[in-house]
Short mmCIF file of C-alpha atoms in Angstrom, two decimals:
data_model
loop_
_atom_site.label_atom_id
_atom_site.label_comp_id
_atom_site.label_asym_id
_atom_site.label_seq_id
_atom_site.Cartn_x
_atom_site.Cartn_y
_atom_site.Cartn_z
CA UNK A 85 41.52 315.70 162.84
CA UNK A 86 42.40 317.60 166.00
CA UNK A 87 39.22 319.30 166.85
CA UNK A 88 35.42 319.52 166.84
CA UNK A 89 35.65 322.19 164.40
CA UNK A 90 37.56 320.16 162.00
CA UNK A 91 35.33 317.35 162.67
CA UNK A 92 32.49 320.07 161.92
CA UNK A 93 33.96 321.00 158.95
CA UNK A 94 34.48 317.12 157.26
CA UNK A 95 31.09 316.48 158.26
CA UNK A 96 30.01 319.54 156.08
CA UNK A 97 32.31 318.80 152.95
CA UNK A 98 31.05 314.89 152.70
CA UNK A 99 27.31 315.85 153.85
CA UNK A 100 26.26 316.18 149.52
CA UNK A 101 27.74 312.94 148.46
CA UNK A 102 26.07 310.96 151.39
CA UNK A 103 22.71 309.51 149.75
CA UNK A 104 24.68 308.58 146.20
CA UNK A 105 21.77 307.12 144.54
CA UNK A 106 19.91 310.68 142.86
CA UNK A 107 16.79 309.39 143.17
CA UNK A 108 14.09 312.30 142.44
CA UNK A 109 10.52 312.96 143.16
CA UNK A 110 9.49 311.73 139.74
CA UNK A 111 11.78 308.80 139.58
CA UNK A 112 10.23 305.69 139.78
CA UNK A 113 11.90 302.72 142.37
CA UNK A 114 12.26 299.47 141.88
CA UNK A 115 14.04 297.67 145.28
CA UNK A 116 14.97 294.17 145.20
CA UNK A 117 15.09 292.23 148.45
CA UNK A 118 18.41 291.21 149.04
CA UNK A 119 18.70 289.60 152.74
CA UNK A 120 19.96 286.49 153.46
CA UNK A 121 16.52 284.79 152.13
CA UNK A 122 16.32 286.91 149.02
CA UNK A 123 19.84 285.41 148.06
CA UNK A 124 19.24 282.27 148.61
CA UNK A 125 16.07 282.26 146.43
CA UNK A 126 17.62 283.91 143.96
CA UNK A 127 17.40 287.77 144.11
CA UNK A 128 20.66 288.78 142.67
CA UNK A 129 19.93 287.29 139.37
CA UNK A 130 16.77 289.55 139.64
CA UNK A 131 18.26 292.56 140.50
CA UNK A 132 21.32 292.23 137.70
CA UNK A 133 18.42 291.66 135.24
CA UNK A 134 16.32 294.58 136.33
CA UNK A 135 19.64 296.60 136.26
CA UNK A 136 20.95 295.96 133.28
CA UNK A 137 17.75 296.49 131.48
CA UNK A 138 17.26 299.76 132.92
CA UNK A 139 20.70 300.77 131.66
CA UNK A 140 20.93 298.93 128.43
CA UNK A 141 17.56 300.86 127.74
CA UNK A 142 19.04 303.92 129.07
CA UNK A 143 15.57 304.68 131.68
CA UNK A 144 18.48 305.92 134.29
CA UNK A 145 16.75 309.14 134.44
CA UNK A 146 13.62 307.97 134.84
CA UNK A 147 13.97 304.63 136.98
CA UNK A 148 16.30 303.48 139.72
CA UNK A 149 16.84 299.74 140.51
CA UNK A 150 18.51 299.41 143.98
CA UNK A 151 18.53 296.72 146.74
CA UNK A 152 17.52 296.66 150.05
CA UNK A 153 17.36 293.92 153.56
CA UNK A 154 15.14 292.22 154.58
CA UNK A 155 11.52 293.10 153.71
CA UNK A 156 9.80 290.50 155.89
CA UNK A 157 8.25 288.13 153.69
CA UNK A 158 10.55 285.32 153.05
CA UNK A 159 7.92 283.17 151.49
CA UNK A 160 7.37 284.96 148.74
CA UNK A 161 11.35 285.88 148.12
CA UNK A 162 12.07 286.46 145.68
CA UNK A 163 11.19 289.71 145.80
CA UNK A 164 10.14 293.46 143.91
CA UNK A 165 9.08 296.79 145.37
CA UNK A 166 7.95 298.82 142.38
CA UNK A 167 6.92 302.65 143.84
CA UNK A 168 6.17 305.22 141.27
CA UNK A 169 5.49 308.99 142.32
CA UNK A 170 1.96 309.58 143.26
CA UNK A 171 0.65 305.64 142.87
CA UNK A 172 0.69 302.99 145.70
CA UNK A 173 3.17 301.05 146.11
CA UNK A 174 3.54 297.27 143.78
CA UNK A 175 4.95 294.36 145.22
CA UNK A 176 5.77 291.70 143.54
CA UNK A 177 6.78 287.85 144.46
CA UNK A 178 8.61 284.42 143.66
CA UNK A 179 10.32 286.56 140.86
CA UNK A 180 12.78 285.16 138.57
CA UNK A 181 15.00 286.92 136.01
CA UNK A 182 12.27 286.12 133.49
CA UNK A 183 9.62 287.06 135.14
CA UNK A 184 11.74 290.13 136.08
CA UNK A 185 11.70 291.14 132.26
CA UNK A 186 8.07 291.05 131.99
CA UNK A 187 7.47 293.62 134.66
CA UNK A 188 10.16 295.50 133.47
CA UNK A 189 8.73 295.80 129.77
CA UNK A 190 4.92 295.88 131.17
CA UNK A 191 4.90 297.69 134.18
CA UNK A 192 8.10 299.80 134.08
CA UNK A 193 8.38 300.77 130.08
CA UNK A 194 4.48 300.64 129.59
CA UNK A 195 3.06 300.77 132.74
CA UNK A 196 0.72 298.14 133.08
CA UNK A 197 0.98 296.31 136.40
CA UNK A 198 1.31 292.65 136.21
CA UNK A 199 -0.82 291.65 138.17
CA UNK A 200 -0.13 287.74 138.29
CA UNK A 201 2.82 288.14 140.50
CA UNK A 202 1.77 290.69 142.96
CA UNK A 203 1.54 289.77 146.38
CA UNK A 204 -2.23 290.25 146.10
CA UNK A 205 -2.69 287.36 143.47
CA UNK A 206 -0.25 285.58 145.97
CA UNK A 207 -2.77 285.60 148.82
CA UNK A 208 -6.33 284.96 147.12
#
């Protein structure tokens, strides 16, 4: 690279595969908390669960499982942002791969929240 033209023009060529997820409008979003905190109470085992369900079931098109920092409630890490198009967002808390499963096949295939583990039922 020898000028700000060239510069320009890289900038241009990589700008469409910034953003690699291809999340849509009508894609629902699961996002798994995985700072330091999340880790350590066990979020990756969460997220690999979530993720391979969604594949194995082959909801790709229709539902993206990605990870994200630190969400600010490390009490209740383990934890799940689900945000479907048009509804407010569900959070849910102290998840486990199991519990993980049952959102996935209530909430996600059939969508029925589960309530029990939302952050809601967490602070009644």
């Amino acid at each position: 690279m020898k000028s700000l033209e060239e510069l320009k023009a890289i900038r241009e060529r990589n700008q469409g595969k910034i953003g690699v997820r291809s999340e849509s409008e009508t894609q629902t979003r699961v996002v798994v908390g995985m700072a330091t905190c999340g880790i350590a109470s066990g979020a990756r085992p969460v997220l690999t669960a979530l993720s391979d369900a969604v594949q194995k079931e082959a909801l790709t098109e229709r539902i993206s499982v990605t990870s994200t920092g630190c969400i600010g409630l490390c009490q209740y890490e383990p934890i799940v942002e689900v945000m479907e198009p048009g509804k407010e967002k569900v959070t849910y808390v102290k998840m486990d791969p199991d519990k993980a499963m049952e959102v996935f096949d209530l909430h996600l295939k059939q969508g029925q929240t589960v309530a029990k583990y939302t952050l809601a039922a967490q602070q009644l």
